[in-house]
Coordinates of C-alpha atoms and ligand atoms in Angstrom, one line a residue:
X1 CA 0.0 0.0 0.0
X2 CA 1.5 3.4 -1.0
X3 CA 0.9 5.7 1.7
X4 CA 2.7 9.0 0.7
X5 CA 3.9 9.4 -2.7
X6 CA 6.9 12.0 -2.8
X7 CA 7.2 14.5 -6.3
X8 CA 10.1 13.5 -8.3
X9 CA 12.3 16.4 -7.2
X10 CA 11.2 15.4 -3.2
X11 CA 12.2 12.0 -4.3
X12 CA 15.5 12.7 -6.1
X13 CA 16.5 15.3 -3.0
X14 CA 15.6 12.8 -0.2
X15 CA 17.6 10.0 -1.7
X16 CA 21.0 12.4 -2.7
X17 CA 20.4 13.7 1.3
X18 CA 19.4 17.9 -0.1
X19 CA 17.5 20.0 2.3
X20 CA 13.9 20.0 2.3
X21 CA 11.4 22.1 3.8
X22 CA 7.4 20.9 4.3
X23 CA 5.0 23.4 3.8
X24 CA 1.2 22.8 4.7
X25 CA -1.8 23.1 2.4
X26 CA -4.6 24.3 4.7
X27 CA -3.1 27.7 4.9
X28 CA -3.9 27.2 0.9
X29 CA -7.1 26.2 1.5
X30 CA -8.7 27.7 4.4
X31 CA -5.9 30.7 5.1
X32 CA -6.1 32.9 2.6
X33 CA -8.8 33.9 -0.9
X34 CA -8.0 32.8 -4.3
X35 CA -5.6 33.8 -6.2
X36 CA -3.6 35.1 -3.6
X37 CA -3.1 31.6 -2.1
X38 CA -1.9 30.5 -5.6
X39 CA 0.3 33.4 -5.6
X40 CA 2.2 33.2 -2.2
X41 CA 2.4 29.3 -2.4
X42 CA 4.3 29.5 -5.6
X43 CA 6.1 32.4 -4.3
X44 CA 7.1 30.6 -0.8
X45 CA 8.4 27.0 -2.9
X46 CA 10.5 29.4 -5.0
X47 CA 12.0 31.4 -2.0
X48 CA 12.9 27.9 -0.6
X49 CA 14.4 26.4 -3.9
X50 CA 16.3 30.1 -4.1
X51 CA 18.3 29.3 -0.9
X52 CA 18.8 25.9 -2.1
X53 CA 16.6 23.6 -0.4
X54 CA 13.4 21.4 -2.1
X55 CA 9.7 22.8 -1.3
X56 CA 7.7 19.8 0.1
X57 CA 3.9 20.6 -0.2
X58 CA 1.6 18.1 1.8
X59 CA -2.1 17.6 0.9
X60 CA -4.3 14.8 0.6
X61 CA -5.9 13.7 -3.0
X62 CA -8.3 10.6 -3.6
X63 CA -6.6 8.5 0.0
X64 CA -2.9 9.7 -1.5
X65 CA -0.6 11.8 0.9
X66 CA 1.2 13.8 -1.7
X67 CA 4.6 15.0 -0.6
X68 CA 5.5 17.7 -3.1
X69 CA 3.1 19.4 -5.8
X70 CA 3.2 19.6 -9.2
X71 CA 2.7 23.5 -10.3
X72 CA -1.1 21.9 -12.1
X73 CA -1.7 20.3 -8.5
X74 CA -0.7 23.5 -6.8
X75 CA -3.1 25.3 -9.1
X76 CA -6.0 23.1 -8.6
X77 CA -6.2 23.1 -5.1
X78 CA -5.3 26.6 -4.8
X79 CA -9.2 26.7 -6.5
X80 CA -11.0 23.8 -4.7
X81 CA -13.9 24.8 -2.9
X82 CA -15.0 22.5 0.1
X83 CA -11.9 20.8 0.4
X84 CA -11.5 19.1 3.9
X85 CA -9.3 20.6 7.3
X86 CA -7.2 17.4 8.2
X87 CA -5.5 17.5 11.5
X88 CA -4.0 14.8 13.5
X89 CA -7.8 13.1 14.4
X90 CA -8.9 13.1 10.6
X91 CA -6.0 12.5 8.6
X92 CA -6.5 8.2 8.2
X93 CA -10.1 8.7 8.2
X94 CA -9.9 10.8 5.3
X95 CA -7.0 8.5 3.4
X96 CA -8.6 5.5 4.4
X97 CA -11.9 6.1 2.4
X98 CA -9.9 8.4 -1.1
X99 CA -10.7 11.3 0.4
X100 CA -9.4 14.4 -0.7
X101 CA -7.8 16.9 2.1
X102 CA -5.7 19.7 3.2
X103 CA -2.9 19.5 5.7
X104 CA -3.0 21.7 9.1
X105 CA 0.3 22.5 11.0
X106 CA 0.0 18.8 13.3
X107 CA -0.9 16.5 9.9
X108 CA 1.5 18.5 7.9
X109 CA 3.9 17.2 11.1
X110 CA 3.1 13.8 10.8
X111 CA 3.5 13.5 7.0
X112 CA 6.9 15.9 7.0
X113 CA 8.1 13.0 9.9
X114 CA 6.8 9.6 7.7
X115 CA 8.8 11.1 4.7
X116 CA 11.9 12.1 6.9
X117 CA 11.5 15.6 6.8
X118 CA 12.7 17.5 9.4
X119 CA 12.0 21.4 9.1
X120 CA 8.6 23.1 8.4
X121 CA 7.7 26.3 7.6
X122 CA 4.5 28.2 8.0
X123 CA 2.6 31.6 9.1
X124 CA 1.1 30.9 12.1
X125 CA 0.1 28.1 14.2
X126 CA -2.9 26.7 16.2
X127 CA -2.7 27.8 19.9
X128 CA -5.3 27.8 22.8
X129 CA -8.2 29.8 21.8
X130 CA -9.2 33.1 23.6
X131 CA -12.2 31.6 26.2
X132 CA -10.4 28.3 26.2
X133 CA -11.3 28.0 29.9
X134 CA -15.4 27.5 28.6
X135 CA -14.7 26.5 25.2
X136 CA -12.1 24.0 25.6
X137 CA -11.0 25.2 21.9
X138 CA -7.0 24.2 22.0
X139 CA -5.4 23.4 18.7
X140 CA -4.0 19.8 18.0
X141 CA -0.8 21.9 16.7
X142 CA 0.1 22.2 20.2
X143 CA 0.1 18.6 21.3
X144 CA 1.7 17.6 17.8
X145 CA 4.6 19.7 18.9
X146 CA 5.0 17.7 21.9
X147 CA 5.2 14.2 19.8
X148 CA 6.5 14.6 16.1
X149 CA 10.4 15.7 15.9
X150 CA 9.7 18.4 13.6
X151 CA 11.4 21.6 13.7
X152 CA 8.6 24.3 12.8
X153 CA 9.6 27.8 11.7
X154 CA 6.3 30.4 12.3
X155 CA 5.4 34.0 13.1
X156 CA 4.4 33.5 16.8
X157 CA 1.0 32.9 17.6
X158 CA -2.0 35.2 16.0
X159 CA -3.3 37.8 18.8
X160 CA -6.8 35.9 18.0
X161 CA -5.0 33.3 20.2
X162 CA -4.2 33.5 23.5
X163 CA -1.0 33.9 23.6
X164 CA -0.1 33.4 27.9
X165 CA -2.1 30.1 27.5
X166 CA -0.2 28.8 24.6
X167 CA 3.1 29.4 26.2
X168 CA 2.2 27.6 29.2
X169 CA 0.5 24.4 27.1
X170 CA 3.4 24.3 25.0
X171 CA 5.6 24.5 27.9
X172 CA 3.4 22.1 29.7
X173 CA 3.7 19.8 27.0
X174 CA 7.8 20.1 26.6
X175 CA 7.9 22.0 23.5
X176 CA 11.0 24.4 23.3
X177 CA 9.6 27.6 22.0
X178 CA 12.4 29.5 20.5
X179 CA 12.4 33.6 19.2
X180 CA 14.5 33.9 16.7
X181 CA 16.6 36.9 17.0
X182 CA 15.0 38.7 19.8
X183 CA 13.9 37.9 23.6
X184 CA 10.2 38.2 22.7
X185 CA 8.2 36.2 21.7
X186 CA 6.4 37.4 18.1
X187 CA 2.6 37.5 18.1
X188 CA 2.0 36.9 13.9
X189 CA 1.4 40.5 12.7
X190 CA 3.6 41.9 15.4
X191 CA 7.2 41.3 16.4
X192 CA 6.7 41.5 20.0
X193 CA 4.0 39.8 22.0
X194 CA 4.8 41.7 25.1
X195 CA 6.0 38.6 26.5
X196 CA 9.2 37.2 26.8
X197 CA 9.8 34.0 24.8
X198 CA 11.1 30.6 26.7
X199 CA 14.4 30.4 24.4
X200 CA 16.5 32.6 22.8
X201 CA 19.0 31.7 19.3
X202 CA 20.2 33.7 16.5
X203 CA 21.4 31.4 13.8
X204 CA 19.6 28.5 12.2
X205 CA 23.3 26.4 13.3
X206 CA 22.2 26.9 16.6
X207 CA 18.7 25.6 15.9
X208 CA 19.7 22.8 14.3
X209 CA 21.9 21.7 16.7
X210 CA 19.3 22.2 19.5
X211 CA 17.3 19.9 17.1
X212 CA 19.7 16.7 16.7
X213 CA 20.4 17.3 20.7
X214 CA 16.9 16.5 21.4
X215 CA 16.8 13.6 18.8
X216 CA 20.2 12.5 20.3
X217 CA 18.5 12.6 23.9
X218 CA 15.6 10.5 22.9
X219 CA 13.0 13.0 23.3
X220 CA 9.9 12.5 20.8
X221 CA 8.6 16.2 19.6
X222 CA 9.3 18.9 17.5
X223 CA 10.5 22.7 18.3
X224 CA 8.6 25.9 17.7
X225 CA 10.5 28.7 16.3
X226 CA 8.9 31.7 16.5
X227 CA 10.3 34.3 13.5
X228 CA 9.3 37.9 13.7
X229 CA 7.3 39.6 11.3
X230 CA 9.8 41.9 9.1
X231 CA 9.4 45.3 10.0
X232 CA 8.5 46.6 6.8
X233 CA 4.7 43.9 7.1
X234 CA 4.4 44.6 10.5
X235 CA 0.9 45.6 12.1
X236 CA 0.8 47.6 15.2
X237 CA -1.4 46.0 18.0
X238 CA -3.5 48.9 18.5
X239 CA -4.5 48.7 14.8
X240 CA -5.1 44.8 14.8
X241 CA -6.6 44.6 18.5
X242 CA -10.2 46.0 17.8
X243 CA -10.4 44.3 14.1
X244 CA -9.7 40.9 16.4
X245 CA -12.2 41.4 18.7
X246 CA -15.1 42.2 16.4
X247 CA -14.0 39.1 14.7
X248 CA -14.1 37.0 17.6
X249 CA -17.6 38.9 18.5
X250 CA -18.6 37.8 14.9
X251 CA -17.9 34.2 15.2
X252 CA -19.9 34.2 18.3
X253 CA -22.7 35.6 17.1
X254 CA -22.5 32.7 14.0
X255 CA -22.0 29.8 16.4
X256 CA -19.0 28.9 15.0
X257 CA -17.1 26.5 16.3
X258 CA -14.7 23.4 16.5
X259 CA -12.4 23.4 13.4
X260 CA -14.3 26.2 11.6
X261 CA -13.3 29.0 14.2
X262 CA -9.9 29.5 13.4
X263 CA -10.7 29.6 9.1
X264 CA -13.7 32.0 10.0
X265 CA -11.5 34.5 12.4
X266 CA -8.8 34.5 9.1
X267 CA -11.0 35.3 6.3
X268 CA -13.4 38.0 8.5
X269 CA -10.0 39.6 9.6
X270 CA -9.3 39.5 5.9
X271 CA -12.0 41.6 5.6
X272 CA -11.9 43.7 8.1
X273 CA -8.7 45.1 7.3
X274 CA -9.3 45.5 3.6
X275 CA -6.3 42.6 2.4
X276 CA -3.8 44.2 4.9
X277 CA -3.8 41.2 7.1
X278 CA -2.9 39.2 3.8
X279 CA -0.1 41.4 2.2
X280 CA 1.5 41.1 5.7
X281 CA 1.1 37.0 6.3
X282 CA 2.7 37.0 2.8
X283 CA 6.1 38.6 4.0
X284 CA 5.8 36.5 7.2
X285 CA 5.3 33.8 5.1
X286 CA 8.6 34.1 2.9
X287 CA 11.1 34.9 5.6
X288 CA 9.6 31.7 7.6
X289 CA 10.6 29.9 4.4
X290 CA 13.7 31.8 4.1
X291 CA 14.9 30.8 8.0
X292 CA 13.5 27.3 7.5
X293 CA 15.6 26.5 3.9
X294 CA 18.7 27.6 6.2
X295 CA 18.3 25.4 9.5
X296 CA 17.4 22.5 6.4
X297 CA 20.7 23.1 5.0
X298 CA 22.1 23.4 8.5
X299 CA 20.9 20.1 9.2
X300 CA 22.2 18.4 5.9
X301 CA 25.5 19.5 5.9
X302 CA 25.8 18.0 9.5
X303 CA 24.1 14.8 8.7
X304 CA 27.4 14.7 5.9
X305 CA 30.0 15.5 8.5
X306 CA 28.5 12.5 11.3
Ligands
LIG1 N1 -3.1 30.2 11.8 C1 -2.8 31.0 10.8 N2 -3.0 30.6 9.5 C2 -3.5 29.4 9.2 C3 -3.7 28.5 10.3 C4 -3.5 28.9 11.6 O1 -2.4 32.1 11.1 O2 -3.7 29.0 8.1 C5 -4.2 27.1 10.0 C6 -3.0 26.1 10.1 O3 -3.2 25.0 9.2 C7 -3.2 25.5 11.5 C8 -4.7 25.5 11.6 O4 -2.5 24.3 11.7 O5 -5.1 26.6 11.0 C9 -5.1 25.4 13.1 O6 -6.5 25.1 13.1 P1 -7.2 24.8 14.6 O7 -7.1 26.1 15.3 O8 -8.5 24.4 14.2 O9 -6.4 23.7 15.2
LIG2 MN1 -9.8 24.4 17.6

């Protein structure tokens, strides 16, 4: 039984031992509108082959785990309407009967660790949920963190998160949570949460290293990088803080919930700030691919020198 079925160039740089860098498909999907999801998906597998790593693209189609996209697969699901959220709880369910379905942050984990991929870079990741103490809402991302040795690259947490909370699951849960460059942690559209981050590093040596030492130690998750926001996106809090909350009001008032809230609270924030939100995950989005392709390389060269 194929499970996964790696694109030639995946193929040809996992057998010669290139970098490679997963990349999920729900932030295709359910992140951001057509045709800019086209646009920055073909833009973010170019960054990555620029600094001389292979783009890995994870999706679901008809049972398949496709590892690495064709630009006509790319294309076609950048357009599909109603395509599925899979997470950790969904992900056989949806192979197991042909379905068709996009990857979030914790599947796009477990398919980057069954094709021996070790660095992963998105926007943002799922987090505990604002009212988490009545709602329960905490994203699977979190726990995948604690049990997949994956080394994700993101923006910090979106402020429609609770940021505290996620910081404390994650270290809860024994997931080194690392800013990159800075003392704070990043919160998505801003380069400082306010709060200070658990771990501190400034090259992507240093991250890679801190990655082997876990494997070395026998520990079974991941990492969390946490990339700031270049300066020249960046979104002050004051401006983002009331556009959140009527969001957040919104979804409440539309009994949204479960794995819809987090694709509602995107696209009405989409709105809400005219496409700003969007230009400003785009440039998140490259230099989380930019950071990732290094600590890939990183990696690479050291698995050459063992
Ligand atoms: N946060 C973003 N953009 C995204 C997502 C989260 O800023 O596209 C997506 C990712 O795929 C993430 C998922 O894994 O939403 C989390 O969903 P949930 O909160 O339902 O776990
Ligand atoms: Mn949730």
């Amino acid at each position: 039984m194929t499970i996964f079925k790696p694109s030639p160039e995946v193929a040809d740089a996992l057998a010669t031992g290139k970098p490679v860098v997963a990349l999920e498909s729900t932030i295709i999907t359910h992140g951001m509108p057509y045709p800019q999801n086209l646009e920055v998906a073909r833009a973010v597998e170019s960054d990555i082959r620029g600094y001389g790593a292979v783009p890995a693209t994870m999706v679901v189609i008809e049972g398949t785990l496709h590892v690495g996209l064709t630009d006509a697969q790319l294309e076609t699901l950048a357009q599909s309407k109603g395509v599925a959220k899979l997470s950790r709880a969904d992900m056989a369910a949806c192979m197991a009967s042909g379905g068709t379905g996009a990857t979030t942050v914790a599947a796009t984990m477990i398919a980057a660790r069954l094709a021996g991929i070790d660095v992963f870079a998105t926007g943002g990741i799922g987090g505990v949920h604002k009212g988490a103490e009545h709602s329960f809402d905490v994203s699977a991302d979190l726990l995948e963190l604690a049990q997949t040795p994956v080394t994700v690259v993101a923006a910090g947490a979106k402020a429609i998160l609770d940021i505290p909370k996620t910081l404390e699951v994650l270290e809860t849960q024994g997931v080194p949570v690392i800013a990159f460059g800075q003392r704070d942690m990043p919160a998505f559209w801003s380069r400082s949460s306010g709060l200070p981050a658990p771990l501190r590093m400034d090259s992507a040596a240093q991250i890679a290293a801190a990655h082997r030492m876990r494997a070395a130690l026998g520990l079974p998750g991941g990492q969390l990088v946490a990339n700031p926001i270049p300066q020249a996106h960046e979104i002050d809090r004051a401006t983002m803080g009331p556009i959140i909350a009527r969001a957040q009001q919104d979804a409440g008032d539309h009994n949204i919930t479960g794995k819809d809230v987090t694709p509602y609270l995107l696209q009405r924030i989409y709105e809400l700030t005219e496409g700003r939100s969007l230009t400003a995950n785009i440039g998140l989005v490259q230099n989380n691919a930019r950071l990732a392709a290094e600590i890939a390389t990183a990696l690479s060269k050291a698995a050459v020198g063992a």
